């Protein structure tokens, strides 16, 4: 149980393109999902918390208009990197928690985004 | 703000031996959770073990155990009978609840190499 699927796993695109990343909880419903960014040889940094049916909560320093988050259902959250530039190249990982507050977050496989 | 410190950027261990990864954290909260996650080259974050701060007993999961020292704010991970498949980046993480929102803060990670 507690499987989180992320798609695509790797995307390469030209500068100026918008890229959408999907995060799905396959076998449980998730009212909250989390989006992280990981630079090479660095730790995960929380970008935003995605809440089903409401606006996402962004961490300080994360541009809301740059990283659009939509959590349309209890099993799907999407992150759209708008007008991506080379500095947006990174590894993006989503996570979700199944059940109550005593449960851990389970992570997707991540998406490697490369902007040329 | 909570911080998590992993003072060992890299560690190595011989197969079948025991290794301990250190982690310290800073918080003013009394109730929280601590986690160790493993990130192999495939980049997926895998939960290794977790500890509730209110529990005095150290958590154990097969070959993995923790030494939780709440007063010292220390949370080290011990891997016994190390296996080649244990080679990965290991991240210590602290989870807090602030204003009803959940936040997971990661350390910078320790790269573990297992030598045959």
CSV table of C-alpha atoms in Angstrom, one decimal:
chain,number,residue,atom,x,y,z
A,1,UNK,CA,0.0,0.0,0.0
A,2,UNK,CA,0.8,3.7,0.0
A,3,UNK,CA,2.1,3.9,-3.5
A,4,UNK,CA,2.8,7.3,-5.0
A,5,UNK,CA,3.3,7.6,-8.8
A,6,UNK,CA,4.9,10.5,-10.5
A,7,UNK,CA,5.0,11.2,-14.2
A,8,UNK,CA,7.0,11.9,-16.3
A,9,UNK,CA,10.2,10.5,-14.8
A,10,UNK,CA,12.4,12.6,-17.1
A,11,UNK,CA,11.6,15.5,-19.4
A,12,UNK,CA,13.9,17.6,-21.6
A,13,UNK,CA,12.5,20.7,-23.2
A,14,UNK,CA,13.4,24.1,-24.6
A,15,UNK,CA,13.6,27.3,-22.6
A,16,UNK,CA,10.3,29.1,-22.4
A,17,UNK,CA,8.2,25.9,-22.4
A,18,UNK,CA,5.8,25.0,-19.7
A,19,UNK,CA,6.0,21.6,-18.2
A,20,UNK,CA,3.4,19.7,-16.2
A,21,UNK,CA,4.3,17.0,-13.7
A,22,UNK,CA,1.7,14.7,-12.2
A,23,UNK,CA,1.6,13.1,-8.8
A,24,UNK,CA,-0.9,10.3,-8.1
A,25,UNK,CA,-1.7,8.4,-5.0
A,26,UNK,CA,-2.5,5.0,-6.5
A,27,UNK,CA,-4.1,3.1,-3.6
A,28,UNK,CA,-5.2,5.8,-1.1
A,29,UNK,CA,-6.8,9.2,-1.0
A,30,UNK,CA,-4.6,12.1,-0.1
A,31,UNK,CA,-6.1,15.4,0.9
A,32,UNK,CA,-2.5,16.8,1.1
A,33,UNK,CA,0.4,16.3,-1.2
A,34,UNK,CA,3.9,17.9,-1.0
A,35,UNK,CA,6.2,19.1,-3.7
A,36,UNK,CA,10.0,19.1,-3.2
A,37,UNK,CA,12.9,20.2,-5.3
A,38,UNK,CA,16.3,18.6,-5.1
A,39,UNK,CA,19.4,20.1,-6.7
A,40,UNK,CA,22.4,17.7,-7.5
A,41,UNK,CA,24.0,16.4,-4.3
A,42,UNK,CA,21.7,18.5,-2.2
A,43,UNK,CA,18.8,17.7,0.1
A,44,UNK,CA,15.1,18.0,-0.6
A,45,UNK,CA,13.6,21.4,-0.1
A,46,UNK,CA,9.9,21.8,0.4
A,47,UNK,CA,8.4,24.0,-2.3
A,48,UNK,CA,4.7,23.9,-1.5
A,49,UNK,CA,1.9,21.9,0.2
A,50,UNK,CA,-0.9,21.0,-2.1
A,51,UNK,CA,-4.4,20.8,-0.6
A,52,UNK,CA,-7.3,19.2,-2.4
A,53,UNK,CA,-9.9,21.7,-3.4
A,54,UNK,CA,-8.0,24.7,-2.2
A,55,UNK,CA,-5.0,26.8,-3.0
A,56,UNK,CA,-1.5,25.5,-2.4
A,57,UNK,CA,0.6,26.8,0.4
A,58,UNK,CA,4.0,27.9,-0.8
A,59,UNK,CA,7.3,28.1,1.1
A,60,UNK,CA,9.1,31.4,1.4
A,61,UNK,CA,11.0,32.2,-1.8
A,62,UNK,CA,9.0,30.0,-4.1
A,63,UNK,CA,7.3,31.9,-6.9
A,64,UNK,CA,3.6,31.0,-7.0
A,65,UNK,CA,3.2,32.2,-10.6
A,66,UNK,CA,6.2,30.2,-11.7
A,67,UNK,CA,5.3,26.9,-10.0
A,68,UNK,CA,1.5,26.4,-10.4
A,69,UNK,CA,0.0,23.7,-8.3
A,70,UNK,CA,-3.4,22.1,-8.8
A,71,UNK,CA,-4.9,19.5,-6.6
A,72,UNK,CA,-8.1,18.7,-8.4
A,73,UNK,CA,-8.9,15.4,-6.8
A,74,UNK,CA,-8.0,13.3,-3.8
A,75,UNK,CA,-5.6,11.2,-5.9
A,76,UNK,CA,-4.0,13.7,-8.2
A,77,UNK,CA,-1.8,16.8,-7.8
A,78,UNK,CA,0.0,18.6,-10.6
A,79,UNK,CA,2.9,20.9,-10.7
A,80,UNK,CA,3.4,23.1,-13.7
A,81,UNK,CA,6.6,24.9,-14.2
A,82,UNK,CA,5.7,27.9,-16.4
A,83,UNK,CA,8.0,29.4,-19.0
A,84,UNK,CA,10.8,27.1,-17.7
A,85,UNK,CA,14.4,28.3,-17.9
A,86,UNK,CA,17.7,26.5,-17.5
A,87,UNK,CA,17.9,27.5,-13.8
A,88,UNK,CA,14.6,25.6,-13.3
A,89,UNK,CA,16.4,22.3,-14.2
A,90,UNK,CA,16.3,20.1,-11.1
A,91,UNK,CA,14.8,17.0,-9.7
A,92,UNK,CA,11.2,17.4,-8.5
A,93,UNK,CA,9.7,15.0,-6.1
A,94,UNK,CA,6.2,14.7,-4.7
A,95,UNK,CA,5.0,13.0,-1.6
A,96,UNK,CA,1.8,12.2,0.3
A,97,UNK,CA,0.7,10.8,3.6
A,98,UNK,CA,-1.7,8.0,3.9
A,99,UNK,CA,-3.9,8.2,7.0
A,100,UNK,CA,-3.4,10.2,10.1
A,101,UNK,CA,-0.7,12.5,11.4
A,102,UNK,CA,1.3,9.6,12.8
A,103,UNK,CA,1.9,8.2,9.3
A,104,UNK,CA,5.0,9.0,7.3
A,105,UNK,CA,5.2,10.7,3.9
A,106,UNK,CA,5.6,8.3,0.9
A,107,UNK,CA,7.5,9.7,-2.0
A,108,UNK,CA,7.1,9.4,-5.8
A,109,UNK,CA,9.9,8.4,-8.0
A,110,UNK,CA,10.7,11.9,-8.9
A,111,UNK,CA,10.9,13.9,-12.2
A,112,UNK,CA,14.2,15.0,-13.7
A,113,UNK,CA,13.6,18.2,-15.5
A,114,UNK,CA,16.2,19.5,-17.9
A,115,UNK,CA,15.7,22.8,-19.6
A,116,UNK,CA,17.9,23.5,-22.6
B,1,UNK,CA,12.9,27.3,12.6
B,2,UNK,CA,13.7,23.7,12.8
B,3,UNK,CA,17.1,22.6,11.4
B,4,UNK,CA,18.5,19.1,10.8
B,5,UNK,CA,22.3,18.5,10.7
B,6,UNK,CA,24.0,15.5,9.3
B,7,UNK,CA,27.7,16.0,10.0
B,8,UNK,CA,29.0,13.1,7.9
B,9,UNK,CA,28.8,13.9,4.1
B,10,UNK,CA,30.2,10.4,3.4
B,11,UNK,CA,30.6,7.2,5.2
B,12,UNK,CA,31.9,3.7,4.2
B,13,UNK,CA,31.5,0.3,5.7
B,14,UNK,CA,32.6,-3.2,4.9
B,15,UNK,CA,29.9,-5.7,4.0
B,16,UNK,CA,28.5,-7.5,7.0
B,17,UNK,CA,29.9,-4.8,9.4
B,18,UNK,CA,27.9,-2.2,11.4
B,19,UNK,CA,27.8,1.5,10.7
B,20,UNK,CA,26.2,4.5,12.5
B,21,UNK,CA,25.0,7.6,10.8
B,22,UNK,CA,24.6,10.7,12.9
B,23,UNK,CA,21.9,13.3,12.9
B,24,UNK,CA,21.2,16.2,15.2
B,25,UNK,CA,18.3,18.6,15.1
B,26,UNK,CA,17.2,21.8,16.6
B,27,UNK,CA,13.6,22.5,17.8
B,28,UNK,CA,11.6,24.1,20.5
B,29,UNK,CA,8.7,21.7,20.0
B,30,UNK,CA,8.0,18.8,22.4
B,31,UNK,CA,6.0,16.6,20.1
B,32,UNK,CA,7.4,15.7,16.7
B,33,UNK,CA,8.4,12.8,14.5
B,34,UNK,CA,11.9,11.9,13.2
B,35,UNK,CA,12.6,9.8,10.1
B,36,UNK,CA,15.4,8.3,8.2
B,37,UNK,CA,15.0,8.0,4.4
B,38,UNK,CA,17.2,6.2,2.0
B,39,UNK,CA,17.7,7.5,-1.6
B,40,UNK,CA,19.5,5.0,-3.9
B,41,UNK,CA,20.8,5.9,-7.3
B,42,UNK,CA,17.3,5.4,-8.7
B,43,UNK,CA,16.5,8.6,-6.7
B,44,UNK,CA,13.3,7.3,-5.1
B,45,UNK,CA,13.0,8.2,-1.4
B,46,UNK,CA,12.4,5.1,0.7
B,47,UNK,CA,11.4,5.3,4.3
B,48,UNK,CA,13.8,3.3,6.5
B,49,UNK,CA,12.6,4.0,10.0
B,50,UNK,CA,10.7,6.5,12.1
B,51,UNK,CA,10.6,7.6,15.7
B,52,UNK,CA,7.9,9.4,17.7
B,53,UNK,CA,9.4,11.9,20.0
B,54,UNK,CA,7.1,11.0,22.9
B,55,UNK,CA,8.4,7.4,22.8
B,56,UNK,CA,11.4,6.7,24.9
B,57,UNK,CA,12.0,3.3,23.3
B,58,UNK,CA,14.3,3.4,20.3
B,59,UNK,CA,12.7,2.2,17.0
B,60,UNK,CA,14.0,-0.9,15.3
B,61,UNK,CA,13.3,-2.3,11.8
B,62,UNK,CA,15.2,-5.5,11.2
B,63,UNK,CA,18.8,-4.5,10.6
B,64,UNK,CA,18.1,-0.8,11.2
B,65,UNK,CA,17.8,0.8,14.6
B,66,UNK,CA,18.0,4.3,16.0
B,67,UNK,CA,19.6,5.8,19.0
B,68,UNK,CA,17.2,8.6,20.0
B,69,UNK,CA,18.5,11.0,22.6
B,70,UNK,CA,15.7,13.6,23.0
B,71,UNK,CA,17.5,15.8,25.5
B,72,UNK,CA,20.6,15.9,23.3
B,73,UNK,CA,18.4,16.3,20.1
B,74,UNK,CA,20.3,13.4,18.5
B,75,UNK,CA,18.8,10.7,16.2
B,76,UNK,CA,21.5,8.4,14.9
B,77,UNK,CA,20.9,5.4,12.6
B,78,UNK,CA,22.7,2.1,13.1
B,79,UNK,CA,22.8,-0.3,10.2
B,80,UNK,CA,23.9,-3.8,11.2
B,81,UNK,CA,25.2,-6.6,9.0
B,82,UNK,CA,25.5,-4.1,6.1
B,83,UNK,CA,24.6,-5.3,2.7
B,84,UNK,CA,25.6,-4.0,-0.8
B,85,UNK,CA,22.1,-2.9,-1.3
B,86,UNK,CA,22.3,-0.5,1.6
B,87,UNK,CA,24.6,1.8,-0.4
B,88,UNK,CA,22.7,5.0,-0.9
B,89,UNK,CA,22.2,8.6,0.3
B,90,UNK,CA,20.6,8.6,3.7
B,91,UNK,CA,18.6,11.6,4.8
B,92,UNK,CA,17.5,12.4,8.4
B,93,UNK,CA,14.2,14.3,8.5
B,94,UNK,CA,12.2,16.1,11.2
B,95,UNK,CA,8.5,16.6,10.9
B,96,UNK,CA,6.6,19.3,12.7
B,97,UNK,CA,3.1,20.5,12.8
B,98,UNK,CA,2.8,24.3,12.9
B,99,UNK,CA,-0.6,26.1,12.7
B,100,UNK,CA,-2.2,22.9,11.4
B,101,UNK,CA,0.2,22.5,8.6
B,102,UNK,CA,2.8,19.7,8.2
B,103,UNK,CA,6.4,20.3,7.3
B,104,UNK,CA,9.2,17.9,6.7
B,105,UNK,CA,12.7,19.3,7.1
B,106,UNK,CA,15.7,17.2,5.7
B,107,UNK,CA,19.3,17.2,6.6
B,108,UNK,CA,21.9,17.4,3.8
B,109,UNK,CA,22.4,13.7,3.6
B,110,UNK,CA,25.1,11.1,4.2
B,111,UNK,CA,26.4,9.1,1.3
B,112,UNK,CA,27.0,5.5,2.4
B,113,UNK,CA,29.3,3.2,0.5
B,114,UNK,CA,29.3,-0.5,1.2
B,115,UNK,CA,32.6,-2.2,0.3
B,116,UNK,CA,32.5,-5.9,-0.6
